Short mmCIF file of C-alpha atoms in Angstrom, two decimals:
data_model
loop_
_atom_site.label_atom_id
_atom_site.label_comp_id
_atom_site.label_asym_id
_atom_site.label_seq_id
_atom_site.Cartn_x
_atom_site.Cartn_y
_atom_site.Cartn_z
CA MET B 80 255.88 268.95 121.82
CA SER B 81 252.25 267.70 123.07
CA VAL B 82 250.79 268.50 126.05
CA ARG B 83 248.11 265.94 127.77
CA ARG B 84 244.38 267.10 128.13
CA GLY B 85 244.20 269.13 131.69
CA GLU B 86 248.20 269.87 132.11
CA ARG B 87 249.68 273.37 131.28
CA PRO B 88 252.71 273.88 129.45
CA ALA B 89 256.21 274.54 130.79
CA ARG B 90 257.67 277.95 130.18
CA PRO B 91 260.74 278.51 128.79
CA GLY B 92 262.15 280.52 131.05
CA THR B 93 261.58 278.17 134.30
CA ARG B 94 263.56 275.35 132.70
CA LEU B 95 266.50 277.49 131.87
CA SER B 96 266.45 279.22 135.18
CA TRP B 97 266.52 275.23 136.80
CA LEU B 98 269.51 274.38 134.80
CA LEU B 99 271.38 277.49 136.05
CA CYS B 100 270.49 276.50 139.14
CA CYS B 101 272.36 273.47 138.65
CA SER B 102 275.00 274.29 137.01
CA ALA B 103 275.71 277.01 139.87
CA LEU B 104 275.55 274.78 142.68
CA LEU B 105 277.89 272.03 141.20
CA SER B 106 280.75 274.13 139.53
CA PRO B 107 282.46 274.92 142.57
CA ALA B 108 283.33 271.31 143.36
CA ALA B 109 285.00 270.93 139.89
CA GLY B 110 288.06 272.14 140.93
CA TYR B 111 288.45 269.83 144.28
CA VAL B 112 288.85 266.00 144.73
CA ILE B 113 287.09 264.61 147.69
CA VAL B 114 290.38 262.70 149.75
CA SER B 115 289.15 261.84 153.05
CA SER B 116 287.04 263.52 155.85
CA VAL B 117 289.52 262.13 158.65
CA SER B 118 292.94 262.45 159.12
CA TRP B 119 295.04 261.37 161.35
CA ALA B 120 298.83 260.88 162.91
CA VAL B 121 300.77 258.56 160.87
CA THR B 122 302.88 256.73 163.30
CA ASN B 123 306.57 254.66 162.25
CA GLU B 124 303.79 251.22 161.87
CA VAL B 125 301.29 252.70 159.44
CA ASP B 126 304.34 254.84 157.64
CA GLU B 127 306.19 251.71 156.80
CA GLU B 128 302.82 250.54 155.70
CA LEU B 129 302.17 253.07 152.59
CA ASP B 130 302.82 251.87 149.68
CA SER B 131 303.29 253.35 145.72
CA ALA B 132 299.37 254.27 145.76
CA SER B 133 299.57 257.05 148.02
CA THR B 134 299.75 260.10 145.52
CA GLU B 135 300.47 263.49 145.97
CA GLU B 136 296.94 264.36 146.36
CA ALA B 137 296.57 261.88 149.11
CA LEU B 138 299.71 262.93 151.09
CA PRO B 139 298.22 266.46 152.40
CA ALA B 140 295.22 263.87 154.21
CA LEU B 141 297.94 261.64 155.91
CA LEU B 142 299.80 264.58 157.37
CA GLU B 143 297.57 266.69 158.73
CA ASP B 144 298.38 267.90 162.08
CA SER B 145 296.68 265.15 164.79
CA GLY B 146 295.51 267.67 167.57
CA SER B 147 292.25 267.38 165.64
CA ILE B 148 290.38 264.02 165.00
CA TRP B 149 287.94 265.34 162.78
CA GLN B 150 289.55 267.67 160.37
CA GLN B 151 288.65 268.68 156.37
CA SER B 152 291.18 267.20 153.79
CA PHE B 153 292.17 269.58 150.52
CA PRO B 154 294.47 268.52 147.92
CA ALA B 155 297.88 270.17 147.03
CA SER B 156 296.75 272.21 145.19
CA ALA B 157 294.42 274.27 147.23
CA HIS B 158 297.58 274.10 149.92
CA LYS B 159 299.58 275.89 146.95
CA GLU B 160 296.57 278.60 146.49
CA ASP B 161 296.48 279.41 150.19
CA ALA B 162 299.93 279.47 150.97
CA HIS B 163 299.73 283.21 151.22
CA LEU B 164 297.35 282.96 153.85
CA PRO B 165 298.25 282.99 158.09
CA PRO B 166 297.81 279.79 159.46
CA PRO B 167 294.75 279.31 161.64
CA ALA B 168 295.33 279.18 165.51
CA GLY B 169 296.34 276.23 166.82
CA ALA B 170 297.47 274.95 163.52
CA ALA B 171 300.99 275.93 164.20
CA ARG B 172 303.56 272.54 164.48
CA ALA B 173 305.78 272.46 166.83
CA ARG B 174 309.25 272.07 165.64
CA PRO B 175 312.03 269.55 166.89
CA PRO B 176 314.76 270.77 168.95
CA PRO B 177 317.92 271.83 167.22
CA ALA B 178 320.68 268.80 167.27
CA PRO B 179 323.02 269.56 169.91
CA PRO B 180 326.25 271.51 169.17
CA GLY B 181 329.54 268.23 168.59
CA MET B 182 327.07 265.53 167.56
CA PHE B 183 327.56 265.29 163.93
CA SER B 184 329.89 267.60 163.51
CA TYR B 185 333.05 266.90 165.41
CA PRO B 186 336.09 268.80 164.43
CA ARG B 187 338.37 267.47 166.84
CA GLU B 188 341.86 266.01 165.89
CA SER B 189 342.92 262.77 166.96
CA GLY B 190 346.29 262.21 164.87
CA PRO B 191 349.05 260.38 166.26
CA ARG B 192 351.38 263.39 167.34
CA LEU B 193 348.54 264.87 169.50
CA ARG B 194 347.46 261.61 171.61
CA PRO B 195 350.69 262.01 174.06
CA GLY B 196 349.89 265.57 175.12
CA THR B 197 346.21 264.69 175.07
CA ALA B 198 347.22 261.72 177.67
CA ARG B 199 349.20 264.11 179.45
CA PHE B 200 345.85 266.52 179.89
CA LEU B 201 343.76 263.85 181.13
CA ALA B 202 346.35 262.32 183.73
CA HIS B 203 346.87 266.61 184.78
CA ALA B 204 343.29 267.36 184.97
CA SER B 205 341.39 264.49 186.40
CA ALA B 206 340.70 264.48 190.12
CA TRP B 207 339.75 261.20 190.53
CA GLY B 208 340.21 257.62 188.87
CA CYS B 209 339.48 254.35 188.94
CA LEU B 210 341.94 251.67 190.26
CA ALA B 211 341.55 248.18 189.30
CA THR B 212 343.45 245.59 191.64
CA VAL B 213 344.09 241.66 191.85
CA SER B 214 341.61 241.06 195.18
CA ALA B 215 343.16 239.59 197.70
CA HIS B 216 339.91 239.10 199.17
CA GLU B 217 339.28 235.67 200.87
CA LYS B 218 335.94 235.45 199.12
CA ILE B 219 337.19 236.52 195.72
CA PRO B 220 340.62 235.74 195.44
CA GLY B 221 342.77 236.74 191.91
CA LEU B 222 339.52 238.39 191.13
CA PRO B 223 339.90 241.93 189.58
CA PHE B 224 338.57 244.81 192.04
CA GLY B 225 337.91 248.31 191.45
CA ASN B 226 337.36 251.38 193.63
CA CYS B 227 337.34 255.23 192.76
CA LEU B 228 340.49 256.96 193.96
CA PRO B 229 341.22 260.73 194.40
CA ILE B 230 344.68 261.33 192.30
CA SER B 231 347.03 264.02 191.33
CA ASP B 232 349.94 264.39 188.77
CA GLY B 233 350.86 267.90 190.49
CA PRO B 234 349.54 270.67 191.17
CA LEU B 235 348.32 272.61 188.87
CA ASN B 236 351.23 274.62 187.77
CA ASN B 237 353.38 271.38 187.69
CA SER B 238 351.53 268.26 185.79
CA THR B 239 354.64 265.30 185.88
CA GLY B 240 351.98 262.46 184.13
CA THR B 241 352.74 260.34 187.49
CA PRO B 242 349.34 260.35 189.36
CA PHE B 243 349.74 260.15 193.19
CA PHE B 244 347.70 258.53 195.66
CA TYR B 245 346.35 259.34 199.67
CA VAL B 246 345.71 255.76 200.68
CA THR B 247 345.00 253.59 204.02
CA PRO B 248 345.62 250.34 204.81
CA LYS B 249 342.29 250.04 205.75
CA ASP B 250 341.13 250.01 202.53
CA PRO B 251 340.84 246.63 200.48
CA VAL B 252 342.55 248.26 197.24
CA VAL B 253 345.98 248.85 199.61
CA ALA B 254 345.52 244.95 201.15
CA ASP B 255 345.26 244.31 197.34
CA LEU B 256 348.27 245.99 196.45
CA MET B 257 350.49 244.54 199.33
CA LYS B 258 350.07 241.22 197.85
CA ASN B 259 349.71 242.18 193.99
CA PRO B 260 351.50 245.76 193.49
CA MET B 261 350.36 245.82 189.54
CA ALA B 262 347.30 247.82 188.76
CA SER B 263 345.45 249.50 185.82
CA LEU B 264 344.19 253.30 186.53
CA LEU B 265 341.16 254.65 184.48
CA LEU B 266 341.18 258.45 183.90
CA PRO B 267 337.86 259.64 181.73
CA GLU B 268 337.30 262.44 179.61
CA SER B 269 333.39 262.67 181.07
CA GLU B 270 334.55 263.89 184.36
CA GLY B 271 335.56 267.47 183.00
CA GLU B 272 332.52 269.86 181.02
CA PHE B 273 333.10 268.94 177.46
CA CYS B 274 331.32 265.49 177.19
CA ARG B 275 328.42 267.04 178.70
CA LYS B 276 328.28 270.41 177.13
CA ASN B 277 328.27 268.06 173.68
CA ILE B 278 326.08 265.44 175.19
CA VAL B 279 328.23 262.62 173.93
CA ASP B 280 327.79 259.55 176.39
CA PRO B 281 330.89 258.58 178.43
CA GLU B 282 331.28 255.42 176.53
CA ASP B 283 331.06 257.27 173.18
CA PRO B 284 334.60 256.68 171.67
CA ARG B 285 334.66 260.51 170.98
CA CYS B 286 334.83 261.18 174.86
CA ALA B 287 338.45 260.12 175.49
CA ARG B 288 339.32 257.93 178.12
CA LEU B 289 343.25 257.45 179.54
CA THR B 290 344.64 253.80 181.42
CA LEU B 291 347.62 253.75 182.62
CA THR B 292 349.17 249.90 183.98
CA GLY B 293 352.07 249.98 186.42
CA GLN B 294 353.37 249.14 189.73
CA MET B 295 351.78 251.00 192.60
CA ILE B 296 354.69 252.06 195.45
CA ALA B 297 354.94 253.58 198.26
CA VAL B 298 356.34 257.15 197.73
CA SER B 299 359.86 257.60 199.15
CA PRO B 300 360.49 259.83 202.09
CA GLU B 301 362.41 262.55 199.44
CA GLU B 302 358.99 262.96 197.78
CA VAL B 303 357.03 262.94 200.26
CA GLU B 304 356.83 267.01 200.14
CA PHE B 305 355.79 266.97 196.66
CA ALA B 306 353.45 264.90 197.17
CA LYS B 307 351.71 266.60 199.85
CA GLN B 308 351.75 269.45 197.06
CA ALA B 309 350.47 267.44 194.55
CA MET B 310 347.34 265.94 196.80
CA PHE B 311 346.37 268.70 199.10
CA SER B 312 346.67 271.59 196.64
CA ARG B 313 343.78 269.39 194.33
CA HIS B 314 341.99 268.02 197.64
CA PRO B 315 342.32 270.37 200.48
CA VAL B 316 340.10 268.10 202.16
CA MET B 317 342.87 265.98 203.13
CA ARG B 318 344.51 268.33 205.47
CA LYS B 319 341.88 267.25 207.83
CA TRP B 320 341.23 263.51 207.59
CA PRO B 321 341.35 261.38 210.70
CA ARG B 322 345.37 260.47 211.38
CA GLN B 323 344.40 257.47 213.04
CA TYR B 324 343.82 255.80 209.46
CA GLU B 325 347.79 256.14 209.02
CA TRP B 326 347.59 257.98 205.72
CA PHE B 327 350.28 257.59 203.69
CA PHE B 328 351.25 258.59 199.91
CA MET B 329 351.60 255.83 197.25
CA LYS B 330 352.03 256.63 193.33
CA MET B 331 352.40 254.53 190.03
CA ARG B 332 355.53 253.24 188.13
CA ILE B 333 353.80 253.55 184.10
CA GLU B 334 354.66 250.87 182.76
CA HIS B 335 351.85 250.84 179.28
CA ILE B 336 349.85 254.07 178.89
CA TRP B 337 346.40 253.47 176.59
CA LEU B 338 344.64 255.89 175.12
CA GLN B 339 340.77 255.69 173.60
CA LYS B 340 340.43 259.10 171.87
CA TRP B 341 338.29 258.26 168.77
CA TYR B 342 336.73 255.91 166.62
CA GLY B 343 339.58 253.14 165.16
CA GLY B 344 340.42 251.25 168.76
CA VAL B 345 342.59 251.99 171.14
CA SER B 346 346.34 253.73 170.96
CA ASP B 347 349.04 252.51 172.58
CA ILE B 348 351.59 255.31 173.47
CA SER B 349 354.95 254.52 175.19
CA ARG B 350 356.47 255.68 178.03
CA GLU B 351 359.14 257.91 176.41
CA GLU B 352 356.23 259.88 174.16
CA TYR B 353 354.11 260.05 176.96
CA PHE B 354 356.43 261.65 179.22
CA LYS B 355 358.24 263.88 177.25
CA ALA B 356 354.54 265.58 175.77
CA VAL B 357 352.86 268.55 176.79
CA PRO B 358 349.47 268.10 178.30
CA ARG B 359 347.16 269.32 175.39
CA LYS B 360 343.37 269.43 175.93
CA ALA B 361 341.53 266.52 173.88
#
């Protein structure tokens, strides 16, 4: 080894110490891969744009909690090694709420044999319905006209399947029926507790609805007493309605029964099956 004049030769121990220091500083970095020093919340748009170039080592940087913008990212191997350690404060991600019961598992039976009973149940359990008539009003002659009316097919312990009404001639619907007695009555299951408890939309086919079509007629004097029991037992406030409105009882002479209970369309139930059936909860 040549040494210039005036220079002191480097000691072997000094060179060795310098090499050991460099190796000590570089050795911890050998087991890590620098991915990114910034993490962000992945939106739907970004998620769709991710291509096959994203590797397992890069995914943790994309899936970091978005609570803090600047976060250190580590490879998947580092997360596995620290799995036994408790998570830092504030790092726990909020879990999504559990799916409400009945949304995806729906064990309700919907065979043809059970549909008449379901129809009778809706007719008996409903306290009101939407009655559609053919308008006799001079501004909308011949057009459909609907109104919500209280109904009853009998006292709670006596279901007849025939809906009764307590109406007044001052109601536009009654004026329509005087010219055309044909009408349709919609009885939705959404009135009860089932659809609300299971978070089923009233328009969802799983939330049953019954449509009765027929002729609206005035109740005969022989049947007025039963009509009173049917209506006043379910709607006690009717007893105090002003008499000057000339209230009277009507009922529907059912001709067609349509039930929507499940996916696959509306079921046409015969009158014989309907009146023979025992009310069965939908």
